[in-house]
Each structure stands twice: as C-alpha cells, then as structure tokens.
GROMACS .gro file of C-alpha atoms in nm:
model
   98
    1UNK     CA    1   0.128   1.007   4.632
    2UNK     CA    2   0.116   0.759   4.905
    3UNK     CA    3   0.308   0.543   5.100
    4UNK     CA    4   0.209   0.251   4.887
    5UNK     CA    5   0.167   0.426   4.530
    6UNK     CA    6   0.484   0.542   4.477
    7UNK     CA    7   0.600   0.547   4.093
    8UNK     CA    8   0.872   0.283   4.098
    9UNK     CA    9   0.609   0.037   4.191
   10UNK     CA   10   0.424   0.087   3.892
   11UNK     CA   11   0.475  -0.149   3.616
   12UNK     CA   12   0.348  -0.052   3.249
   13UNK     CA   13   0.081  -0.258   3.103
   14UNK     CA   14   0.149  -0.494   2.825
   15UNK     CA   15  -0.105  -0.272   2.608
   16UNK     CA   16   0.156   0.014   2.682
   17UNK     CA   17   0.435  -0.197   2.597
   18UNK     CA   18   0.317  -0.318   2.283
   19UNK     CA   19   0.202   0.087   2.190
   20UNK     CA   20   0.525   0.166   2.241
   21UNK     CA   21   0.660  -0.044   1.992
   22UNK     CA   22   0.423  -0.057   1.725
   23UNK     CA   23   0.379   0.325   1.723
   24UNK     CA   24   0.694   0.440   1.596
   25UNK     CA   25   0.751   0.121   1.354
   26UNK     CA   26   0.443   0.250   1.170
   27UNK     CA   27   0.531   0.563   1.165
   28UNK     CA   28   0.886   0.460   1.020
   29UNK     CA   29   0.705   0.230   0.786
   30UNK     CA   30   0.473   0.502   0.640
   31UNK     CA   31   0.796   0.766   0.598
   32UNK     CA   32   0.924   0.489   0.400
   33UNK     CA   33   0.600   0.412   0.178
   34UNK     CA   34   0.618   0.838   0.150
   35UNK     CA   35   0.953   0.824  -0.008
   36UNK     CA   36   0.874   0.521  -0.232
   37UNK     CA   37   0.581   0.650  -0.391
   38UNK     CA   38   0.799   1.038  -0.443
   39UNK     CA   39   1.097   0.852  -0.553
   40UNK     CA   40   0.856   0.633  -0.853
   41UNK     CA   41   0.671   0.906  -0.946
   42UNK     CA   42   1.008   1.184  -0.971
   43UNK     CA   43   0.999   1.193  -1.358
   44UNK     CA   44   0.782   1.494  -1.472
   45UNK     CA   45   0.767   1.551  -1.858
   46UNK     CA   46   0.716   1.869  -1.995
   47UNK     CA   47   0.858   2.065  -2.318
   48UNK     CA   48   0.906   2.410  -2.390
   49UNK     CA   49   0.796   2.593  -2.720
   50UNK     CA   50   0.986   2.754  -2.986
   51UNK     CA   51   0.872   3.100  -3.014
   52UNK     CA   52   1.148   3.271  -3.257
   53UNK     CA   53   0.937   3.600  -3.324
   54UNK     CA   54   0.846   3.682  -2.991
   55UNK     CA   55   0.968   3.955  -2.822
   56UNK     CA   56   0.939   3.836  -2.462
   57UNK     CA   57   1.121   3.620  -2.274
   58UNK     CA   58   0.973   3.268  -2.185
   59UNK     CA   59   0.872   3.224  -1.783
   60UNK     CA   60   0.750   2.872  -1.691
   61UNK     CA   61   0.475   3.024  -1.496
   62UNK     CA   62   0.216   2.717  -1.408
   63UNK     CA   63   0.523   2.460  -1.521
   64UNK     CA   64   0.490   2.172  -1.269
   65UNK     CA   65   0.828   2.046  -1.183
   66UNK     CA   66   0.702   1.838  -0.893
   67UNK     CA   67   0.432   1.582  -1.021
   68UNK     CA   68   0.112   1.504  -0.826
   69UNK     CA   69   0.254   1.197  -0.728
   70UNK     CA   70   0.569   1.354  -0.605
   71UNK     CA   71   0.375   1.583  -0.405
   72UNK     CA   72   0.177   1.306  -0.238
   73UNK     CA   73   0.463   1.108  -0.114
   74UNK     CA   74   0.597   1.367   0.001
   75UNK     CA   75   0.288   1.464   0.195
   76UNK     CA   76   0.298   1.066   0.296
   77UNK     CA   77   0.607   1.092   0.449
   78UNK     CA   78   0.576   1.452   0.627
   79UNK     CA   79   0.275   1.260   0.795
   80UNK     CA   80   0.520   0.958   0.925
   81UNK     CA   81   0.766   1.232   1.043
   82UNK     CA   82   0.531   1.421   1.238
   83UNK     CA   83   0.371   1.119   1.418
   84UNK     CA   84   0.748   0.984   1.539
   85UNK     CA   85   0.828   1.364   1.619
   86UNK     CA   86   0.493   1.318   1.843
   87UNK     CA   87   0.560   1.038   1.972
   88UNK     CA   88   0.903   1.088   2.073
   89UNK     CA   89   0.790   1.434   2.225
   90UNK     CA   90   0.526   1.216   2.435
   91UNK     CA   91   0.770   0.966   2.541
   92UNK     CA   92   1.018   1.208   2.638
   93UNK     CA   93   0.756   1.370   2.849
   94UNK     CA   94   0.617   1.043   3.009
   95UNK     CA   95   0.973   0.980   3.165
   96UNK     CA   96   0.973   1.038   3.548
   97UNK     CA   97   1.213   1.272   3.692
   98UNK     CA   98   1.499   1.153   3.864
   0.00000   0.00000   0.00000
C-alpha cells in the first residue's frame, strides 16, 4: 500500500456511516411491514360441498389456503430478509483482517 496509505489511517466517510445505519433499519422495517400485511390478511374463507351420492373422495385440489395477501407479505418480508442477509454478508466482508 504505501508508507502513508496504510488502512488504519483511513477514516469512513459520513455517507458510509450514515449507509450503514439506514440500510439495515429499512430492511428491518420492511420485514416488519411483510409480516403485518401476512398477519391482516391470514383469514382465508372457503367451504366445502356436500356431495352424499358421490362415489369419490373429495381432494381440495386448487383450494387456496394461503390468500393473495398472505402470499404478498410474505414475499414483502423474504425481500427485507434477503437485503439484511446482504448486507450483513457485505459488512462482514468489508472488515480488515487482523
């Protein structure tokens, strides 16, 4: 590196700084949104028919047991926990070796 640019001397920027703690409180803050939204929409209403002459037994094929809001905040929150699992992953590897 240098005898003057060694990595100690190097102080991270305020932008960095302020990255580094916005980043993951987003991230926690849309994980959180994710699981609202799931948790409010968890109620999915469906019935099942009375069929007393058939000879087959009934299979909920199609049934939706997971509403489409369900699925979305759960999609919502995968997102969150893949950008801290990022982020974390980057910060770990940004660390300079003792």
């Amino acid at each position: 590196m240098g005898e003057h640019n060694t990595p100690e001397d190097r102080m991270p920027s305020k932008r960095a700084k302020w990255r580094a703690a916005v980043v993951p409180l987003l991230a926690v803050a849309v994980v959180l949104v994710g699981c609202l939204i799931a948790w409010l929409n968890r109620n999915a209403s469906f019935s099942f028919a009375y069929a007393p002459n058939s000879n087959r037994p009934f299979t909920g094929i199609g049934a939706d047991l997971i509403t489409e809001g369900t699925q979305a905040g759960m999609a919502i929150a995968v997102v969150g926990l893949l950008v801290l699992a990022f982020w974390a992953g980057f910060r770990m590897g940004r660390r300079p070796g003792r």
